[in-house]
Backbone as JSON, one array per atom type, in Angstrom:
{
  "sequence": "MNFLICVLLGFCIASLGSITPSFLNLTVVKYSLRNGVKATLYIIAGYATVLFFQANLGAYFANVLMKNSEYITLIQQIGTGILFLLSINFFRVHFTSKEKVEDKEIPKSKSYFYGIFMSSLNMMAIPFYFSFISLLIGIDYFEYNFSNALYFSIGSTIGSFTLYTLYAILAQKIEYKLSFIASRMDLILGFLTGVVAIGNLIYLLSE",
  "N": [[110.39, 77.56, 122.01], [110.3, 78.59, 118.99], [107.58, 79.18, 119.01], [107.24, 81.36, 120.68], [109.12, 83.46, 119.29], [107.53, 83.69, 117.0], [105.19, 84.61, 118.12], [106.16, 86.98, 119.03], [107.28, 88.21, 116.9], [104.72, 88.86, 115.59], [103.33, 90.28, 117.55], [105.09, 92.76, 117.58], [104.85, 93.73, 114.87], [102.24, 94.08, 114.44], [101.83, 96.31, 116.66], [103.55, 97.91, 115.48], [101.72, 98.49, 113.32], [99.15, 99.42, 114.36], [99.71, 101.51, 116.07], [99.85, 103.63, 114.22], [98.31, 106.53, 113.67], [94.66, 106.37, 112.86], [91.21, 106.16, 111.79], [90.51, 103.95, 113.18], [91.58, 104.31, 115.56], [91.19, 106.79, 116.38], [88.23, 106.44, 117.0], [88.63, 104.66, 118.96], [89.67, 106.38, 121.27], [87.46, 108.49, 121.19], [85.21, 107.0, 121.79], [86.06, 105.78, 124.34], [86.44, 108.24, 126.07], [83.75, 108.89, 126.27], [82.39, 106.67, 127.28], [84.4, 105.5, 128.79], [87.07, 103.22, 129.61], [86.39, 100.33, 130.11], [84.1, 99.88, 128.62], [84.89, 100.43, 126.06], [86.75, 98.1, 125.76], [85.19, 96.32, 124.52], [85.07, 97.29, 121.66], [87.55, 97.44, 120.79], [88.26, 94.52, 121.32], [86.63, 93.76, 119.13], [88.16, 94.82, 117.21], [90.58, 93.28, 117.27], [89.81, 90.84, 116.84], [88.86, 90.7, 113.92], [91.59, 91.39, 112.86], [93.25, 89.11, 113.63], [92.39, 87.35, 111.64], [93.12, 88.79, 109.25], [95.71, 88.9, 109.53], [96.4, 86.22, 109.64], [95.71, 85.98, 106.69], [97.45, 87.66, 105.43], [99.84, 86.39, 105.81], [99.27, 84.13, 104.5], [99.04, 84.66, 101.74], [101.59, 86.08, 101.54], [103.22, 83.68, 101.63], [102.02, 82.09, 99.27], [102.76, 84.01, 97.24], [105.95, 84.24, 97.3], [106.42, 81.47, 96.92], [106.09, 81.39, 94.52], [107.61, 83.13, 92.32], [107.93, 83.84, 89.78], [105.75, 85.67, 89.51], [105.8, 87.94, 90.53], [107.37, 90.47, 89.57], [105.12, 91.22, 87.92], [102.99, 91.36, 89.66], [104.05, 93.41, 91.1], [104.1, 95.68, 89.39], [101.4, 95.93, 88.76], [100.41, 96.57, 91.8], [101.95, 98.87, 92.02], [100.57, 100.54, 90.25], [98.25, 100.67, 91.59], [98.97, 101.99, 93.65], [99.69, 104.34, 93.0], [96.89, 105.11, 92.28], [95.63, 105.09, 94.4], [96.93, 106.95, 95.78], [96.31, 109.39, 94.51], [93.78, 109.34, 94.68], [93.67, 109.88, 97.43], [94.57, 112.29, 97.74], [92.42, 113.74, 96.54], [90.34, 113.08, 98.21], [91.05, 114.46, 100.42], [91.38, 117.08, 99.69], [88.96, 117.89, 98.8], [86.78, 117.0, 100.6], [85.66, 118.93, 103.04], [83.47, 118.95, 104.66], [82.37, 118.68, 107.99], [82.26, 115.86, 109.63], [79.69, 114.26, 111.59], [79.88, 113.24, 115.12], [79.07, 109.87, 115.39], [76.94, 108.04, 117.64], [77.62, 105.25, 119.49], [76.35, 102.32, 120.38], [76.46, 100.61, 123.52], [75.86, 98.2, 123.82], [76.21, 96.82, 121.09], [79.02, 97.65, 120.71], [81.27, 95.48, 120.3], [80.18, 94.2, 117.89], [80.55, 96.32, 116.19], [83.03, 97.27, 116.35], [84.03, 94.96, 115.3], [82.94, 95.31, 112.64], [83.96, 98.01, 111.95], [86.72, 97.53, 112.1], [86.75, 95.66, 109.67], [86.59, 97.53, 107.48], [89.08, 98.2, 107.51], [91.31, 98.37, 105.13], [94.22, 98.3, 104.65], [94.87, 96.43, 106.03], [95.39, 93.75, 105.63], [97.52, 93.96, 103.3], [99.4, 95.11, 104.9], [100.18, 93.25, 106.77], [100.81, 91.56, 104.75], [102.98, 92.69, 103.41], [105.21, 92.93, 105.32], [105.46, 90.18, 106.05], [106.38, 88.75, 103.77], [108.88, 90.39, 103.76], [109.69, 89.11, 105.95], [110.01, 86.35, 105.21], [111.83, 86.28, 103.29], [114.02, 87.09, 104.1], [114.74, 84.83, 105.61], [113.6, 84.86, 108.24], [111.23, 84.05, 108.89], [109.26, 81.02, 108.44], [106.88, 79.88, 106.8], [103.94, 78.07, 107.88], [101.07, 76.34, 109.0], [101.08, 76.39, 111.95], [102.86, 78.21, 112.54], [101.93, 80.45, 111.52], [99.5, 80.43, 113.05], [100.45, 81.19, 115.34], [101.7, 83.58, 114.63], [99.56, 84.93, 114.27], [98.29, 85.11, 116.88], [100.23, 86.73, 118.19], [99.85, 88.9, 116.74], [97.28, 89.46, 117.47], [97.36, 90.13, 120.01], [99.1, 92.25, 120.42], [98.05, 94.41, 118.67], [95.5, 94.65, 120.32], [96.79, 95.46, 122.78], [97.88, 98.15, 122.12], [95.81, 99.45, 121.31], [94.25, 99.34, 123.67], [96.22, 100.98, 125.21], [95.71, 103.5, 123.84], [92.77, 103.95, 124.38], [92.79, 104.28, 127.42], [94.89, 106.28, 127.48], [93.25, 108.29, 126.62], [92.27, 111.18, 126.8], [94.59, 112.59, 127.1], [95.62, 112.34, 124.25], [93.57, 112.95, 122.86], [93.37, 115.51, 121.33], [95.86, 115.62, 119.7], [95.82, 113.54, 118.01], [93.3, 113.77, 116.78], [94.06, 115.9, 115.16], [96.03, 115.12, 113.5], [94.71, 112.85, 112.35], [92.62, 114.28, 111.06], [93.95, 115.16, 108.96], [94.99, 112.62, 107.83], [94.38, 111.81, 105.23], [95.92, 113.31, 103.55], [98.46, 112.62, 104.5], [98.62, 109.89, 103.75], [98.42, 110.22, 100.82], [100.72, 111.09, 100.29], [102.41, 109.1, 101.23], [101.89, 107.07, 99.95], [101.82, 107.87, 97.46], [105.17, 108.33, 97.34], [105.94, 105.5, 98.01], [104.91, 104.45, 95.58], [106.15, 105.88, 93.46], [109.09, 104.94, 94.11], [108.64, 102.08, 93.65], [108.25, 102.51, 91.18], [110.72, 103.6, 90.17], [112.43, 101.42, 90.91], [111.27, 99.15, 89.07], [111.77, 100.17, 86.62], [114.59, 100.15, 86.54], [115.44, 97.58, 86.47]],
  "CA": [[111.17, 78.72, 121.35], [109.5, 78.99, 117.72], [106.19, 79.71, 119.46], [107.89, 82.7, 121.22], [109.61, 84.25, 118.0], [106.27, 83.99, 115.76], [104.42, 85.39, 118.51], [107.03, 88.26, 119.14], [107.18, 88.93, 115.47], [103.45, 89.14, 115.33], [103.15, 91.63, 118.32], [105.83, 93.84, 117.28], [104.39, 94.12, 113.64], [100.96, 94.53, 114.37], [102.18, 97.42, 117.33], [103.99, 98.95, 114.39], [100.45, 99.31, 112.5], [98.3, 99.93, 115.2], [100.16, 102.99, 116.42], [99.63, 104.82, 113.22], [96.62, 107.45, 113.66], [93.75, 105.94, 111.82], [89.9, 106.38, 112.11], [90.3, 102.87, 114.26], [92.36, 104.9, 116.88], [90.22, 107.8, 116.8], [87.14, 105.76, 117.28], [88.8, 104.09, 120.16], [89.72, 107.37, 122.02], [86.45, 109.41, 121.46], [84.61, 106.34, 122.85], [86.66, 105.87, 125.55], [85.93, 109.47, 126.62], [82.44, 108.81, 126.56], [82.05, 105.78, 128.0], [85.09, 104.69, 129.91], [88.28, 102.3, 129.38], [85.87, 99.15, 130.26], [83.26, 99.57, 127.71], [85.67, 100.37, 125.04], [87.64, 97.1, 125.44], [84.45, 95.65, 123.67], [85.19, 97.83, 120.63], [88.99, 96.73, 120.67], [88.25, 93.3, 121.07], [86.16, 93.31, 117.94], [89.08, 95.04, 116.01], [91.62, 92.23, 117.41], [89.29, 89.52, 116.44], [89.22, 90.82, 112.38], [93.09, 91.84, 112.97], [93.7, 87.77, 113.76], [92.23, 86.58, 110.32], [93.93, 89.58, 108.51], [97.25, 88.5, 109.9], [96.54, 84.86, 108.55], [95.45, 85.88, 105.08], [98.46, 88.13, 104.83], [101.02, 85.32, 105.92], [99.15, 82.85, 103.39], [99.47, 85.37, 100.66], [103.03, 86.06, 101.6], [103.72, 82.58, 101.31], [101.97, 81.95, 98.06], [103.68, 84.91, 96.17], [107.27, 83.7, 97.87], [106.74, 80.1, 96.08], [105.56, 81.56, 92.69], [108.44, 84.49, 92.13], [107.46, 84.57, 88.65], [104.54, 86.7, 89.25], [106.75, 89.05, 91.57], [107.3, 91.48, 88.88], [103.72, 91.38, 87.41], [102.35, 92.13, 90.98], [104.88, 94.79, 91.73], [103.54, 96.59, 88.18], [99.92, 96.1, 89.22], [100.48, 97.15, 92.84], [102.65, 100.13, 91.79], [99.69, 101.2, 89.76], [97.21, 100.86, 92.37], [99.5, 102.89, 94.83], [99.21, 105.68, 92.45], [95.69, 105.32, 91.77], [95.37, 105.47, 95.79], [97.79, 108.12, 96.28], [95.37, 110.46, 94.0], [92.4, 109.47, 95.53], [93.74, 110.23, 99.0], [94.6, 113.46, 97.64], [91.12, 114.15, 95.97], [89.36, 113.08, 99.34], [91.7, 115.66, 101.5], [91.07, 118.58, 99.17], [87.57, 117.94, 98.17], [85.7, 117.05, 101.78], [85.84, 120.08, 104.1], [82.64, 118.91, 105.74], [82.55, 118.02, 109.27], [81.59, 114.73, 109.87], [79.13, 114.26, 112.88], [80.11, 111.8, 115.59], [78.02, 108.92, 115.22], [76.89, 107.19, 118.89], [77.9, 103.83, 119.42], [75.32, 101.59, 121.55], [77.4, 99.8, 124.37], [75.36, 96.59, 123.38], [76.66, 96.61, 119.66], [80.17, 97.79, 120.69], [81.88, 94.6, 119.84], [80.12, 94.08, 116.49], [80.64, 97.71, 115.54], [84.26, 97.07, 116.17], [84.27, 94.09, 113.86], [82.38, 96.38, 111.43], [85.03, 99.03, 111.45], [88.08, 96.62, 111.5], [86.9, 95.0, 108.47], [86.67, 98.43, 106.74], [90.32, 98.83, 107.07], [91.55, 97.56, 103.94], [95.46, 98.37, 104.46], [95.57, 95.75, 106.98], [95.97, 92.55, 104.74], [98.75, 94.35, 102.36], [100.45, 95.54, 105.53], [100.63, 92.19, 107.24], [101.41, 90.78, 103.51], [104.42, 93.16, 102.87], [105.99, 92.17, 106.36], [105.86, 88.8, 106.04], [107.1, 88.66, 102.86], [110.22, 90.82, 104.02], [110.39, 88.19, 107.16], [110.24, 85.16, 104.75], [112.86, 86.79, 102.3], [115.35, 87.26, 105.02], [114.98, 83.56, 106.61], [112.88, 85.01, 109.73], [109.85, 83.42, 109.13], [109.02, 80.08, 107.92], [105.24, 79.52, 106.65], [103.13, 76.79, 108.3], [100.03, 76.09, 109.81], [101.68, 76.18, 113.35], [103.74, 79.65, 112.63], [100.81, 81.49, 110.95], [98.66, 80.81, 114.08], [101.3, 81.62, 116.41], [101.84, 84.88, 114.52], [98.48, 85.7, 114.51], [97.97, 85.14, 118.25], [100.95, 87.68, 118.68], [99.61, 90.16, 116.17], [96.15, 90.14, 117.9], [98.01, 90.6, 121.5], [99.93, 93.54, 119.95], [96.61, 95.16, 118.57], [94.84, 94.74, 121.51], [97.14, 96.06, 123.75], [98.13, 99.26, 121.33], [94.55, 100.38, 121.43], [94.1, 99.71, 125.17], [96.82, 102.29, 125.78], [95.03, 104.8, 123.27], [92.02, 103.94, 125.17], [93.66, 104.55, 128.66], [95.5, 107.76, 127.31], [92.34, 109.19, 125.49], [92.11, 112.48, 127.21], [95.82, 113.42, 126.8], [95.94, 112.28, 123.22], [92.74, 113.08, 121.96], [93.59, 116.79, 120.14], [96.68, 115.62, 118.8], [95.11, 112.41, 117.35], [92.28, 114.24, 115.94], [94.89, 116.78, 114.45], [96.95, 114.01, 112.8], [93.68, 112.36, 111.62], [92.08, 115.09, 110.09], [94.88, 115.27, 107.81], [95.35, 111.56, 107.5], [94.1, 111.48, 103.84], [96.79, 113.96, 102.97], [99.79, 112.12, 104.62], [98.47, 108.56, 103.14], [98.65, 110.47, 99.69], [102.16, 111.43, 100.24], [103.28, 107.9, 101.8], [101.67, 106.31, 98.72], [102.93, 108.5, 96.07], [106.33, 107.96, 97.54], [106.1, 104.24, 97.62], [104.55, 104.3, 94.08], [107.68, 106.22, 92.58], [110.05, 104.1, 94.21], [108.54, 101.12, 92.79], [108.5, 102.54, 89.61], [112.19, 103.51, 89.78], [112.8, 100.05, 90.77], [110.99, 98.51, 88.05], [112.38, 100.5, 85.37], [116.13, 100.07, 86.27], [115.5, 96.2, 86.07]],
  "C": [[110.3, 79.56, 119.9], [108.5, 79.9, 118.01], [106.66, 81.43, 119.82], [108.13, 83.71, 120.06], [108.37, 84.57, 117.33], [105.75, 84.91, 116.7], [104.87, 86.94, 118.69], [107.02, 89.12, 117.96], [105.68, 89.65, 115.24], [103.23, 90.34, 116.23], [103.95, 92.5, 117.97], [105.07, 94.25, 115.74], [103.11, 94.83, 113.62], [100.99, 95.8, 115.77], [102.31, 98.2, 116.35], [102.61, 99.72, 113.7], [99.63, 99.64, 113.23], [98.41, 101.39, 116.02], [100.07, 104.04, 115.61], [98.2, 105.39, 113.41], [96.22, 106.86, 112.42], [91.98, 106.19, 112.33], [89.78, 105.21, 113.32], [90.73, 103.6, 115.71], [91.45, 105.74, 117.4], [88.63, 107.55, 117.13], [87.36, 105.43, 118.99], [88.8, 105.4, 121.48], [88.51, 108.22, 122.2], [85.46, 108.21, 122.16], [84.62, 106.03, 124.03], [86.11, 107.04, 126.47], [84.64, 109.69, 126.91], [81.99, 108.02, 127.43], [82.82, 105.06, 129.02], [85.78, 103.59, 129.11], [87.11, 100.86, 129.0], [85.14, 98.68, 129.12], [84.06, 99.72, 126.17], [86.48, 99.5, 124.51], [86.8, 96.38, 124.66], [84.8, 95.86, 121.97], [86.75, 97.12, 120.08], [89.13, 95.14, 120.17], [87.56, 92.75, 119.61], [87.31, 93.68, 116.82], [90.31, 94.14, 116.29], [90.91, 90.99, 116.87], [89.4, 89.65, 114.58], [90.64, 90.8, 112.3], [93.68, 89.94, 112.79], [93.34, 87.12, 112.23], [92.88, 87.35, 109.46], [95.25, 89.1, 108.44], [97.18, 87.16, 109.04], [96.47, 84.87, 107.25], [96.57, 86.58, 104.73], [99.69, 87.35, 104.74], [100.62, 84.44, 104.89], [99.35, 83.68, 102.02], [100.75, 85.63, 100.28], [103.57, 84.67, 100.83], [103.47, 81.98, 100.05], [102.97, 82.56, 97.11], [105.39, 84.47, 96.33], [107.38, 82.3, 96.97], [106.49, 80.4, 94.43], [106.27, 82.92, 92.53], [108.07, 84.97, 91.05], [106.66, 85.53, 88.53], [104.93, 87.99, 90.03], [106.26, 90.29, 90.76], [105.96, 91.89, 88.03], [102.86, 92.01, 88.59], [102.64, 93.41, 91.29], [104.3, 96.03, 90.56], [102.0, 96.75, 88.51], [100.03, 96.91, 90.41], [101.26, 98.65, 92.7], [101.58, 100.99, 91.23], [98.47, 101.35, 90.58], [97.5, 101.94, 93.57], [99.28, 104.0, 94.04], [97.85, 106.11, 92.48], [95.25, 105.76, 93.55], [95.7, 106.82, 96.26], [96.82, 109.38, 95.55], [93.81, 110.51, 94.43], [92.35, 110.06, 97.05], [93.99, 111.86, 98.85], [93.24, 114.5, 97.37], [90.27, 114.34, 97.12], [89.94, 114.35, 100.45], [91.31, 117.12, 101.11], [89.59, 118.95, 99.03], [86.26, 117.86, 99.51], [86.27, 117.58, 102.74], [84.83, 119.82, 105.15], [82.77, 118.44, 106.77], [81.6, 117.03, 109.71], [80.84, 114.58, 111.26], [79.34, 112.98, 113.54], [78.7, 110.49, 115.84], [77.99, 107.87, 117.11], [76.53, 105.97, 118.93], [77.05, 103.11, 120.51], [76.58, 100.6, 122.38], [77.08, 98.48, 123.93], [75.93, 96.03, 121.92], [78.03, 96.94, 119.91], [80.93, 96.87, 119.99], [81.53, 94.26, 118.37], [80.4, 95.21, 115.65], [82.1, 97.59, 115.2], [84.96, 95.97, 115.0], [84.06, 94.5, 112.34], [83.73, 97.24, 111.1], [86.42, 98.65, 110.96], [88.41, 96.19, 110.22], [86.96, 96.09, 107.23], [88.2, 98.65, 106.31], [91.09, 97.79, 106.23], [93.25, 97.52, 103.72], [95.85, 97.09, 105.22], [96.39, 94.59, 106.53], [97.23, 93.05, 104.13], [99.81, 94.4, 103.55], [100.92, 94.22, 106.18], [101.54, 91.29, 106.16], [102.92, 91.25, 103.19], [105.58, 92.78, 104.05], [106.39, 91.05, 106.55], [106.73, 88.36, 105.08], [108.67, 88.89, 103.08], [110.57, 89.48, 104.78], [110.93, 86.97, 106.25], [111.58, 85.39, 103.55], [114.1, 86.5, 102.87], [115.46, 86.07, 105.8], [114.61, 84.09, 107.96], [111.73, 84.53, 110.37], [109.55, 82.38, 108.27], [107.51, 79.54, 107.67], [104.93, 78.19, 107.24], [102.1, 77.16, 109.07], [100.31, 76.75, 111.25], [102.09, 77.8, 113.59], [102.66, 80.95, 112.57], [99.72, 81.55, 112.31], [99.44, 81.43, 115.13], [101.7, 83.24, 116.08], [100.79, 85.5, 114.49], [98.01, 85.75, 115.77], [99.01, 86.39, 118.54], [100.49, 88.96, 118.12], [98.03, 90.7, 117.08], [96.33, 90.68, 119.17], [98.34, 92.01, 121.14], [98.79, 94.34, 119.63], [95.91, 95.71, 119.5], [95.44, 95.48, 122.64], [97.59, 97.73, 123.28], [96.77, 100.17, 121.73], [93.99, 100.42, 122.49], [94.83, 101.0, 125.66], [96.16, 103.82, 125.07], [93.9, 104.8, 123.99], [92.31, 104.69, 126.8], [94.04, 106.26, 128.66], [94.74, 108.63, 126.52], [92.3, 110.77, 125.75], [93.42, 113.09, 126.87], [96.17, 113.25, 125.35], [94.88, 112.72, 122.15], [93.03, 114.23, 120.72], [94.47, 116.43, 119.3], [96.48, 114.56, 117.77], [94.13, 112.85, 116.59], [92.98, 115.02, 114.74], [95.28, 115.99, 113.12], [95.73, 113.41, 111.75], [92.84, 112.92, 110.73], [92.98, 115.32, 108.75], [95.84, 114.0, 107.09], [95.34, 111.01, 105.85], [95.47, 112.01, 103.2], [98.38, 113.1, 103.17], [99.64, 110.54, 104.03], [98.75, 109.04, 101.79], [99.86, 110.38, 99.57], [103.09, 110.23, 100.21], [103.06, 107.04, 100.39], [102.05, 106.4, 97.54], [104.32, 108.0, 96.0], [106.86, 106.68, 97.16], [105.7, 103.8, 96.0], [105.78, 104.59, 93.07], [108.55, 105.32, 92.69], [109.94, 102.96, 93.71], [108.61, 101.14, 91.64], [109.67, 102.63, 89.08], [112.63, 102.19, 89.65], [112.75, 99.05, 89.57], [111.89, 98.79, 86.79], [113.76, 100.48, 85.29], [116.43, 98.55, 86.59], [116.1, 95.79, 84.96]]
}
């Protein structure tokens, strides 16, 4: 039963993260349109491979933090500062980079390793898992140990693979909408990180 709960939690959290429009989703859609769903599965497998380890790291860091609660305030302060810097950077990128980036053709033989490379560039994955697992540990829905972390990572791998595969299958229907959102992703991320940073700052000042 514990196995199923951890797998389900991993699946749901990874699905939530994977459904958000990003350069990973956009790459899947464009590659699927050019080469078909079967070829795109190699890129998705590369994504999922990296996400397996990112979920493990997120769980480990969450466990360490929850066991050393005296550092939480300091980490929150540092995190708030980083969020403000990220917000400023996202706004800067959105308003300064107007040049159209040419699509890069990905060789089929290298698609799996390209997927690994692309997913490794996704710096938000580990903090994403870290935040959700910390929340689950805090409300006693998740107990960290090697087995639970492994089960959670398996669920997250299945969840991300499933969502990205759906993007590949529905590529023609969602290409325009995804491209529209992705072109404004820096602006959206700027607002989101700014709001979270302000919320954290208010929380820290009210303590």
